[in-house]
Tab-separated table of C-alpha atoms in Angstrom:
chain	number	residue	atom	x	y	z
A	1	MET	CA	89.646	45.671	166.948
A	2	LYS	CA	92.826	44.710	167.426
A	3	TYR	CA	95.532	46.463	165.153
A	4	ILE	CA	97.687	44.096	162.923
A	5	LYS	CA	101.091	45.732	162.178
A	6	ARG	CA	101.836	46.524	158.836
A	7	LEU	CA	104.892	46.478	156.962
A	8	ALA	CA	104.527	50.279	156.435
A	9	ASP	CA	104.626	50.727	160.307
A	10	VAL	CA	108.726	51.053	160.004
A	11	GLU	CA	108.959	53.128	157.095
A	12	LEU	CA	106.238	55.764	158.315
A	13	SER	CA	107.974	55.774	161.635
A	14	GLU	CA	111.414	56.479	159.848
A	15	LYS	CA	109.863	59.187	157.498
A	16	MET	CA	108.105	61.086	160.602
A	17	THR	CA	111.761	61.429	162.040
A	18	HIS	CA	113.069	63.487	158.852
A	19	SER	CA	109.941	65.100	157.472
A	20	GLY	CA	107.639	67.783	158.743
A	21	ALA	CA	104.691	65.636	157.477
A	22	VAL	CA	103.797	62.125	155.763
A	23	LEU	CA	101.096	61.575	153.192
A	24	VAL	CA	100.154	58.059	153.464
A	25	ARG	CA	98.282	57.182	150.075
A	26	GLY	CA	96.385	54.115	148.812
A	27	PRO	CA	93.459	52.470	147.903
A	28	LYS	CA	90.243	52.848	150.278
A	29	TRP	CA	90.135	50.302	152.958
A	30	CYS	CA	93.728	49.399	152.680
A	31	GLY	CA	94.143	50.463	156.437
A	32	LYS	CA	95.826	54.044	156.038
A	33	THR	CA	93.829	55.452	158.662
A	34	SER	CA	94.583	52.688	161.280
A	35	THR	CA	98.340	52.769	160.302
A	36	CYS	CA	98.385	56.166	161.067
A	37	ASP	CA	96.532	56.373	164.169
A	38	VAL	CA	99.034	54.341	165.866
A	39	LEU	CA	101.377	57.241	165.835
A	40	ALA	CA	98.832	60.215	165.594
A	41	LYS	CA	98.047	62.254	169.014
A	42	SER	CA	95.369	64.093	167.150
A	43	ALA	CA	93.252	63.666	164.395
A	44	LEU	CA	91.130	65.733	161.874
A	45	ARG	CA	88.792	63.026	160.347
A	46	LEU	CA	87.011	64.986	157.483
A	47	ARG	CA	85.122	61.866	155.817
A	48	ASP	CA	83.288	62.252	159.342
A	49	PRO	CA	80.122	64.641	158.251
A	50	ASP	CA	79.887	66.159	161.072
A	51	VAL	CA	83.853	67.062	161.577
A	52	TYR	CA	83.454	68.346	157.837
A	53	ALA	CA	80.353	70.556	158.496
A	54	LYS	CA	82.008	72.149	161.615
A	55	SER	CA	85.225	72.637	159.466
A	56	GLN	CA	83.845	74.624	156.821
A	57	GLN	CA	83.617	78.017	158.600
A	58	ALA	CA	87.516	77.546	159.651
A	59	LEU	CA	88.330	76.277	155.917
A	60	SER	CA	86.690	79.733	154.456
A	61	ILE	CA	88.444	82.219	156.946
A	62	GLN	CA	91.407	80.539	158.776
A	63	PRO	CA	92.197	76.880	157.607
A	64	SER	CA	95.352	76.591	160.253
A	65	LEU	CA	92.342	76.774	163.071
A	66	LEU	CA	91.945	73.029	162.138
A	67	LEU	CA	95.777	72.148	162.457
A	68	ARG	CA	95.612	72.942	166.005
A	69	GLY	CA	96.039	69.949	168.143
A	70	GLU	CA	98.643	67.484	169.819
A	71	LYS	CA	101.200	66.319	167.427
A	72	PRO	CA	101.590	64.378	165.288
A	73	ARG	CA	98.234	65.398	164.184
A	74	LEU	CA	96.513	63.253	161.826
A	75	ILE	CA	94.666	65.027	158.581
A	76	ASP	CA	92.337	61.966	157.247
A	77	GLU	CA	91.164	62.230	153.777
A	78	TRP	CA	93.039	65.471	153.203
A	79	GLN	CA	91.779	65.855	149.709
A	80	VAL	CA	88.435	66.463	151.101
A	81	ALA	CA	89.422	70.163	151.704
A	82	PRO	CA	92.494	70.356	149.449
A	83	ILE	CA	93.414	73.701	150.859
A	84	LEU	CA	94.976	72.016	154.254
A	85	TRP	CA	97.658	70.439	151.883
A	86	ASP	CA	99.034	74.187	151.447
A	87	THR	CA	98.045	74.733	155.089
A	88	VAL	CA	100.252	72.128	156.588
A	89	ILE	CA	103.227	73.285	154.152
A	90	ASN	CA	103.139	76.533	155.641
A	91	ASP	CA	102.647	75.303	159.394
A	92	VAL	CA	105.884	72.815	158.492
A	93	ASP	CA	107.956	76.118	157.337
A	94	LYS	CA	107.001	78.395	160.189
A	95	SER	CA	108.477	75.464	162.664
A	96	GLY	CA	111.541	75.692	160.489
A	97	GLY	CA	110.693	72.098	159.506
A	98	LEU	CA	110.524	70.396	162.969
A	99	PRO	CA	109.916	66.745	161.915
A	100	GLY	CA	106.736	64.525	162.740
A	101	GLN	CA	104.270	67.004	162.590
A	102	TYR	CA	101.604	65.796	160.613
A	103	LEU	CA	100.248	62.534	158.999
A	104	LEU	CA	97.908	62.876	156.067
A	105	THR	CA	95.704	60.274	154.746
A	106	GLY	CA	94.720	60.054	150.869
A	107	SER	CA	92.734	57.526	148.744
A	108	ALA	CA	92.205	59.941	145.785
A	109	THR	CA	94.303	63.175	144.440
A	110	PRO	CA	92.648	66.281	143.859
A	111	LEU	CA	91.548	66.552	140.004
A	112	ASP	CA	90.819	70.323	139.648
A	113	HIS	CA	94.143	72.162	139.716
A	114	ALA	CA	92.371	75.485	138.813
A	115	ALA	CA	90.021	75.365	141.975
A	116	PRO	CA	90.561	78.268	144.401
A	117	ASP	CA	91.648	75.791	147.469
A	118	ALA	CA	93.726	73.379	145.211
A	119	PRO	CA	97.247	72.794	146.414
A	120	LYS	CA	99.611	75.514	144.845
A	121	HIS	CA	102.758	73.580	146.157
A	122	THR	CA	103.957	69.935	145.569
A	123	GLY	CA	105.229	69.529	149.171
A	124	THR	CA	109.074	68.826	148.611
A	125	GLY	CA	111.069	69.136	151.361
A	126	ARG	CA	107.938	69.221	153.634
A	127	ILE	CA	105.759	66.240	152.946
A	128	ALA	CA	107.030	62.529	152.340
A	129	ARG	CA	105.035	59.999	150.510
A	130	LEU	CA	104.372	56.780	151.507
A	131	ASP	CA	102.693	54.393	149.662
A	132	MET	CA	100.122	51.691	150.796
A	133	ASP	CA	98.329	48.610	149.420
A	134	THR	CA	96.275	45.817	151.085
A	135	MET	CA	97.597	43.481	153.217
A	136	THR	CA	100.285	40.924	152.304
A	137	LEU	CA	100.460	36.958	152.866
A	138	GLU	CA	103.455	38.380	155.549
A	139	GLU	CA	101.243	40.651	157.205
A	140	SER	CA	98.318	38.835	157.518
A	141	GLY	CA	99.853	35.814	158.752
A	142	VAL	CA	99.420	33.145	155.895
A	143	SER	CA	102.894	32.651	154.727
A	144	THR	CA	105.910	31.106	156.907
A	145	CYS	CA	108.333	33.848	155.971
A	146	GLU	CA	111.066	31.063	155.498
A	147	VAL	CA	112.081	32.708	152.164
A	148	SER	CA	113.048	36.338	152.624
A	149	LEU	CA	113.921	38.659	149.196
A	150	ALA	CA	116.181	40.757	151.331
A	151	SER	CA	118.434	37.477	151.888
A	152	LEU	CA	118.040	36.547	148.242
A	153	PHE	CA	119.623	39.981	147.077
A	154	GLU	CA	122.156	39.807	149.775
A	155	GLY	CA	123.368	36.400	148.213
A	156	GLN	CA	121.448	33.616	150.055
A	157	GLU	CA	122.117	30.351	147.629
A	158	GLU	CA	119.815	28.043	148.635
A	159	VAL	CA	116.126	27.857	150.044
A	160	SER	CA	113.709	25.711	151.894
A	161	GLY	CA	110.468	26.037	153.186
A	162	VAL	CA	107.273	24.202	153.277
A	163	GLY	CA	104.057	26.002	151.813
A	164	PRO	CA	100.726	25.879	154.222
A	165	VAL	CA	98.340	27.000	151.468
A	166	SER	CA	96.869	24.866	148.583
A	167	VAL	CA	95.722	25.560	145.216
A	168	GLU	CA	92.430	25.971	146.692
A	169	GLY	CA	93.570	28.050	149.638
A	170	TYR	CA	94.777	30.211	146.955
A	171	ALA	CA	91.465	30.717	145.197
A	172	ASP	CA	89.872	31.604	148.441
A	173	LEU	CA	92.791	34.170	149.431
A	174	ILE	CA	92.279	35.773	145.796
A	175	CYS	CA	88.685	36.103	146.663
A	176	GLY	CA	88.797	37.312	150.030
A	177	GLY	CA	91.717	39.927	149.421
A	178	GLY	CA	93.950	41.560	151.765
A	179	TRP	CA	91.414	43.791	153.382
A	180	PRO	CA	92.601	44.309	157.059
A	181	ALA	CA	89.133	44.796	158.613
A	182	PRO	CA	87.963	41.076	157.830
A	183	ILE	CA	91.520	39.793	158.253
A	184	ALA	CA	91.665	41.128	161.771
A	185	ARG	CA	88.313	39.471	162.547
A	186	GLY	CA	89.877	36.343	161.635
A	187	SER	CA	88.177	35.219	158.132
A	188	LEU	CA	88.440	36.174	154.820
A	189	ASP	CA	85.219	37.825	153.252
A	190	PRO	CA	84.639	37.832	149.445
A	191	GLY	CA	81.722	40.264	149.909
A	192	VAL	CA	84.062	43.319	150.872
A	193	ALA	CA	85.674	43.425	147.001
A	194	TRP	CA	82.131	42.797	145.680
A	195	ASP	CA	81.017	46.025	147.814
A	196	TYR	CA	84.128	47.791	146.925
A	197	VAL	CA	83.263	47.371	142.976
A	198	ASP	CA	79.687	48.391	143.783
A	199	ALA	CA	81.035	51.561	145.545
A	200	LEU	CA	83.303	52.270	142.505
A	201	CYS	CA	80.442	52.132	140.105
A	202	GLU	CA	77.570	53.911	141.932
A	203	SER	CA	79.580	57.065	143.524
A	204	ASP	CA	83.508	56.743	143.931
A	205	VAL	CA	84.328	56.961	140.388
A	206	SER	CA	82.078	59.823	139.473
A	207	GLU	CA	83.591	61.703	143.106
A	208	ALA	CA	87.229	61.194	141.651
A	209	ALA	CA	86.533	62.509	137.902
A	210	GLN	CA	84.184	65.065	139.651
A	211	SER	CA	81.723	64.132	137.021
A	212	SER	CA	78.827	61.985	136.900
A	213	LEU	CA	79.980	59.246	135.437
A	214	ASP	CA	77.814	56.189	133.820
A	215	PRO	CA	78.327	52.825	136.775
A	216	ALA	CA	77.275	50.439	133.570
A	217	ARG	CA	80.650	51.739	131.971
A	218	THR	CA	82.551	51.684	135.311
A	219	ARG	CA	81.549	48.021	135.826
A	220	ALA	CA	81.876	47.012	131.998
A	221	LEU	CA	85.559	48.871	132.135
A	222	LEU	CA	86.550	46.980	135.535
A	223	ARG	CA	85.749	43.497	134.004
A	224	SER	CA	87.801	44.284	130.992
A	225	ILE	CA	90.734	45.493	133.199
A	226	ALA	CA	90.058	42.092	135.373
A	227	ARG	CA	90.060	40.084	132.298
A	228	CYS	CA	93.393	41.470	131.307
A	229	SER	CA	94.844	41.201	134.563
A	230	ALA	CA	98.550	40.678	134.441
A	231	GLN	CA	98.679	40.792	130.716
A	232	GLU	CA	99.457	43.626	128.315
A	233	ALA	CA	96.551	44.988	126.741
A	234	SER	CA	96.132	48.249	124.505
A	235	LEU	CA	93.840	51.157	125.142
A	236	ALA	CA	92.246	49.555	121.682
A	237	THR	CA	91.725	46.029	123.411
A	238	ILE	CA	90.345	47.564	126.143
A	239	LEU	CA	87.936	49.683	124.187
A	240	ALA	CA	86.734	47.040	122.262
A	241	ASP	CA	86.047	44.815	124.988
A	242	VAL	CA	84.298	47.117	126.685
A	243	ARG	CA	81.836	47.665	123.399
A	244	ASP	CA	81.545	43.975	123.027
A	245	VAL	CA	79.239	43.824	125.953
A	246	GLY	CA	77.093	46.748	124.347
A	247	VAL	CA	78.581	49.364	126.272
A	248	GLY	CA	79.589	52.340	124.416
A	249	MET	CA	82.491	54.476	124.916
A	250	SER	CA	85.052	56.982	123.139
A	251	GLU	CA	88.872	56.774	123.673
A	252	PRO	CA	88.457	59.945	125.207
A	253	THR	CA	85.938	59.020	127.492
A	254	LEU	CA	87.832	55.606	128.309
A	255	ARG	CA	90.822	57.809	129.516
A	256	VAL	CA	88.346	59.889	131.635
A	257	TYR	CA	87.051	56.612	133.577
A	258	LEU	CA	90.929	55.257	133.560
A	259	ASN	CA	92.093	58.338	135.108
A	260	ALA	CA	89.543	58.218	137.908
A	261	LEU	CA	90.271	55.018	138.668
A	262	ARG	CA	94.176	55.630	138.761
A	263	ARG	CA	93.347	58.730	140.988
A	264	LEU	CA	91.646	56.314	143.529
A	265	TYR	CA	94.567	53.975	143.325
A	266	VAL	CA	92.466	51.070	141.691
A	267	ILE	CA	94.689	50.551	139.068
A	268	ARG	CA	98.458	49.565	139.789
A	269	ASP	CA	99.853	49.072	136.435
A	270	ALA	CA	103.592	47.283	136.066
A	271	LYS	CA	105.960	48.972	133.693
A	272	ALA	CA	108.007	47.637	131.580
A	273	TRP	CA	111.795	46.802	132.275
A	274	ALA	CA	114.244	47.886	129.653
A	275	PRO	CA	117.844	46.461	130.507
A	276	THR	CA	120.708	46.343	127.937
A	277	LEU	CA	120.528	43.403	125.968
A	278	ARG	CA	123.436	41.759	124.130
A	279	SER	CA	121.283	41.431	121.029
A	280	LYS	CA	119.400	44.054	119.253
A	281	THR	CA	116.168	42.847	120.118
A	282	PRO	CA	113.242	45.074	120.397
A	283	LEU	CA	111.607	45.578	123.521
A	284	ARG	CA	108.175	46.101	124.295
A	285	GLN	CA	107.171	48.955	126.383
A	286	ALA	CA	103.853	48.383	127.394
A	287	GLY	CA	102.532	48.111	131.009
A	288	VAL	CA	100.984	45.412	132.472
A	289	TRP	CA	97.506	45.855	133.803
A	290	HIS	CA	96.725	44.836	137.463
A	291	LEU	CA	93.922	46.100	139.974
A	292	CYS	CA	95.136	46.968	143.470
A	293	ASP	CA	93.776	43.734	144.816
A	294	PRO	CA	92.897	40.314	142.952
A	295	SER	CA	89.867	40.240	144.570
A	296	LEU	CA	88.513	43.484	143.173
A	297	ALA	CA	89.529	41.570	139.669
A	298	ALA	CA	87.187	38.498	140.947
A	299	ALA	CA	84.425	40.741	141.883
A	300	ALA	CA	84.627	42.476	138.624
A	301	LEU	CA	84.499	39.119	136.653
A	302	GLU	CA	81.835	38.086	139.252
A	303	THR	CA	83.084	34.582	140.176
A	304	ASN	CA	84.121	33.167	143.403
A	305	ALA	CA	86.712	30.409	144.717
A	306	ASP	CA	85.228	27.806	142.726
A	307	GLY	CA	84.624	29.915	139.265
A	308	LEU	CA	88.211	30.373	139.679
A	309	LEU	CA	89.121	26.577	140.684
A	310	SER	CA	87.196	25.867	137.435
A	311	ASP	CA	88.937	27.752	135.328
A	312	LEU	CA	92.832	27.612	136.174
A	313	ASN	CA	93.571	29.607	133.550
A	314	SER	CA	92.084	32.837	134.710
A	315	MET	CA	92.696	31.749	137.885
A	316	GLY	CA	96.632	31.740	136.947
A	317	TYR	CA	96.406	35.407	135.957
A	318	LEU	CA	94.874	36.397	139.020
A	319	PHE	CA	97.409	34.194	141.038
A	320	GLU	CA	99.834	36.566	139.427
A	321	SER	CA	98.303	39.531	140.537
A	322	LEU	CA	98.327	38.145	143.937
A	323	CYS	CA	101.836	37.611	143.686
A	324	VAL	CA	102.594	41.141	141.985
A	325	ARG	CA	100.752	42.983	145.159
A	326	ASP	CA	102.922	41.025	147.902
A	327	LEU	CA	106.351	41.521	145.792
A	328	ARG	CA	105.447	45.185	145.152
A	329	VAL	CA	104.775	45.721	148.882
A	330	TYR	CA	107.934	43.717	149.990
A	331	LEU	CA	110.295	45.610	147.373
A	332	ARG	CA	109.060	48.846	148.905
A	333	LEU	CA	110.728	47.927	152.053
A	334	LEU	CA	113.996	47.335	149.775
A	335	ASN	CA	113.865	50.675	147.942
A	336	GLY	CA	112.949	48.976	144.779
A	337	GLU	CA	109.719	48.543	142.467
A	338	VAL	CA	108.166	45.524	140.338
A	339	CYS	CA	108.429	45.645	136.376
A	340	HIS	CA	107.802	43.226	133.917
A	341	TYR	CA	109.725	42.097	130.522
A	342	ARG	CA	108.861	40.858	127.420
A	343	ASP	CA	110.749	41.478	123.890
A	344	LYS	CA	109.361	41.337	120.263
A	345	ASN	CA	110.688	37.540	120.238
A	346	GLY	CA	107.944	36.508	122.900
A	347	LEU	CA	110.617	36.260	125.675
A	348	GLU	CA	108.907	37.521	128.955
A	349	ALA	CA	109.310	37.414	132.640
A	350	ASP	CA	106.252	38.257	134.501
A	351	ALA	CA	107.986	40.229	137.375
A	352	ILE	CA	111.645	41.681	137.655
A	353	LEU	CA	112.373	43.168	140.839
A	354	ARG	CA	114.715	46.308	140.603
A	355	LEU	CA	116.517	47.902	143.552
A	356	GLN	CA	117.356	51.493	143.490
A	357	ASP	CA	121.122	50.308	143.486
A	358	GLY	CA	120.903	48.819	140.304
A	359	ARG	CA	120.577	44.813	141.172
A	360	TRP	CA	117.632	43.098	139.801
A	361	ALA	CA	116.020	39.754	139.877
A	362	GLY	CA	113.757	37.587	137.656
A	363	VAL	CA	110.493	35.866	138.726
A	364	GLU	CA	108.234	33.790	136.633
A	365	VAL	CA	105.077	33.345	138.187
A	366	LYS	CA	103.456	29.055	137.843
A	367	ILE	CA	100.383	28.276	139.768
A	368	GLY	CA	101.658	24.807	139.852
A	369	GLY	CA	102.772	21.836	137.717
A	370	GLU	CA	106.117	20.404	136.938
A	371	LYS	CA	106.258	21.518	133.233
A	372	ASN	CA	105.264	25.010	133.964
A	373	ILE	CA	108.033	25.417	136.741
A	374	GLU	CA	110.540	24.117	134.040
A	375	ASP	CA	109.509	26.064	131.572
A	376	GLY	CA	109.342	29.348	133.767
A	377	ALA	CA	113.164	28.339	134.780
A	378	ALA	CA	114.065	28.186	131.018
A	379	ASN	CA	112.535	31.657	130.269
A	380	LEU	CA	114.501	33.174	133.385
A	381	ARG	CA	117.703	31.203	132.215
A	382	SER	CA	117.383	32.469	128.558
A	383	LEU	CA	116.665	36.532	129.797
A	384	ALA	CA	119.770	36.041	132.028
A	385	GLU	CA	121.774	35.033	129.129
A	386	LYS	CA	120.036	37.887	126.682
A	387	VAL	CA	120.805	40.740	129.166
A	388	ASP	CA	124.275	42.394	129.008
A	389	GLN	CA	125.471	41.808	132.220
A	390	LYS	CA	128.917	44.107	131.781
A	391	ARG	CA	125.976	47.021	131.781
A	392	SER	CA	122.988	45.681	133.337
A	393	GLY	CA	124.266	43.339	135.645
A	394	ALA	CA	123.829	39.834	136.351
A	395	PRO	CA	120.680	38.854	138.274
A	396	ALA	CA	120.876	38.575	141.614
A	397	PHE	CA	118.802	35.587	141.275
A	398	LEU	CA	115.962	33.994	139.422
A	399	MET	CA	112.850	32.858	141.270
A	400	VAL	CA	109.631	30.692	140.168
A	401	LEU	CA	106.839	32.063	142.182
A	402	THR	CA	104.292	28.892	142.587
A	403	GLY	CA	101.221	28.092	144.225
A	404	GLY	CA	103.068	25.080	145.256
A	405	GLN	CA	103.911	23.413	148.389
A	406	TYR	CA	107.543	23.182	149.119
A	407	ALA	CA	110.580	25.569	148.310
A	408	TYR	CA	113.787	24.595	146.878
A	409	THR	CA	116.613	25.405	144.814
A	410	ARG	CA	116.836	23.770	141.590
A	411	PRO	CA	120.491	22.588	140.348
A	412	ASP	CA	120.369	25.284	137.962
A	413	GLY	CA	120.537	28.180	140.479
A	414	VAL	CA	116.821	28.843	140.000
A	415	HIS	CA	114.563	29.225	143.280
A	416	VAL	CA	111.258	27.645	143.479
A	417	VAL	CA	109.077	29.367	146.293
A	418	PRO	CA	105.643	29.223	147.437
A	419	LEU	CA	103.947	32.407	147.605
A	420	ALA	CA	103.003	31.745	151.184
A	421	CYS	CA	106.735	31.014	151.944
A	422	LEU	CA	107.972	34.455	150.948
A	423	SER	CA	108.693	37.614	152.801
A	424	HIS	CA	110.235	40.974	152.598
């Protein structure tokens, strides 16, 4: 199958030039191994039962034997044999920190830190980290890439473009997701997300928790999180929602399931942004729920593209998750992160794009409609006025991200951009 270039390729190559090893982490099936295979010259694939069985003697006697091979050497799903983490660190140290020796992939983080083979070191200075997500519209070739976030942060004042995706097309993109395998075959496949949810419920969450967890509870929890996509919701709200469908669960048990989903990189919370404000308006600190790919939310809700189009309110939330996924990947290349803003007076911004150098931008997500776009622009202008710009800086730009067709800049300076026109 032909490899589709990923935005992570450049970042991975750069990290390999200064670090002895790089850990590439993210949800299963997002393309970590394929991305690493481009650079790797040998591989230890621990998810292969035959490879794992043959490796057992070396793991118990001399794990370093498994590192033999042409460099860079890929250790795929390293968490299956956690002792290899410290073995890699030791080998990097022996080489004097020579960069570019190892690539490690992981779709879960080890849980039992007290186990005899658990990592004893963090890897600081030896193992760099790189996060991956499912494919963005830029990577899959859907976006026209006529509007660049990097250019906007550098001061571009006007935008223009024509998005090639209709509202119906966005419903298909939400349900199909950004899974590399079907995209490489040339078509979206909503069945991948349904299979993914089944695997989470039947085995993956239990494996991540190292305990036998109830598939019915996992399914009810995923459905609740999906219903709360792009929204604030307390643990009490999630718990009540799970109980409403007749599934018993205590708060400590809920935390076990949530921790397992986070270890699998399935949950991708957007944390709250706390700027300095002109007023003393209290800020809300709760995060916003997102699954790693909106297709998982659609599958957990047992809906399809037609179902979303018949419930545009729910589709709007999942469209926001689609936007946040792409923004998260694009911002990573700009050394930034995606947050959200909401104060106790109800003023909010769906996404705050925050760079490490302090620059920030405000984004409202509106799937369509002139009134909705106008409301989004008004919210962004109110936010810009409320922020103490002497201390937190003026916004680099304000943008309403839409499911519409045209990219343009309004007279008030707010950019209106279809998601399918956006790039990093």
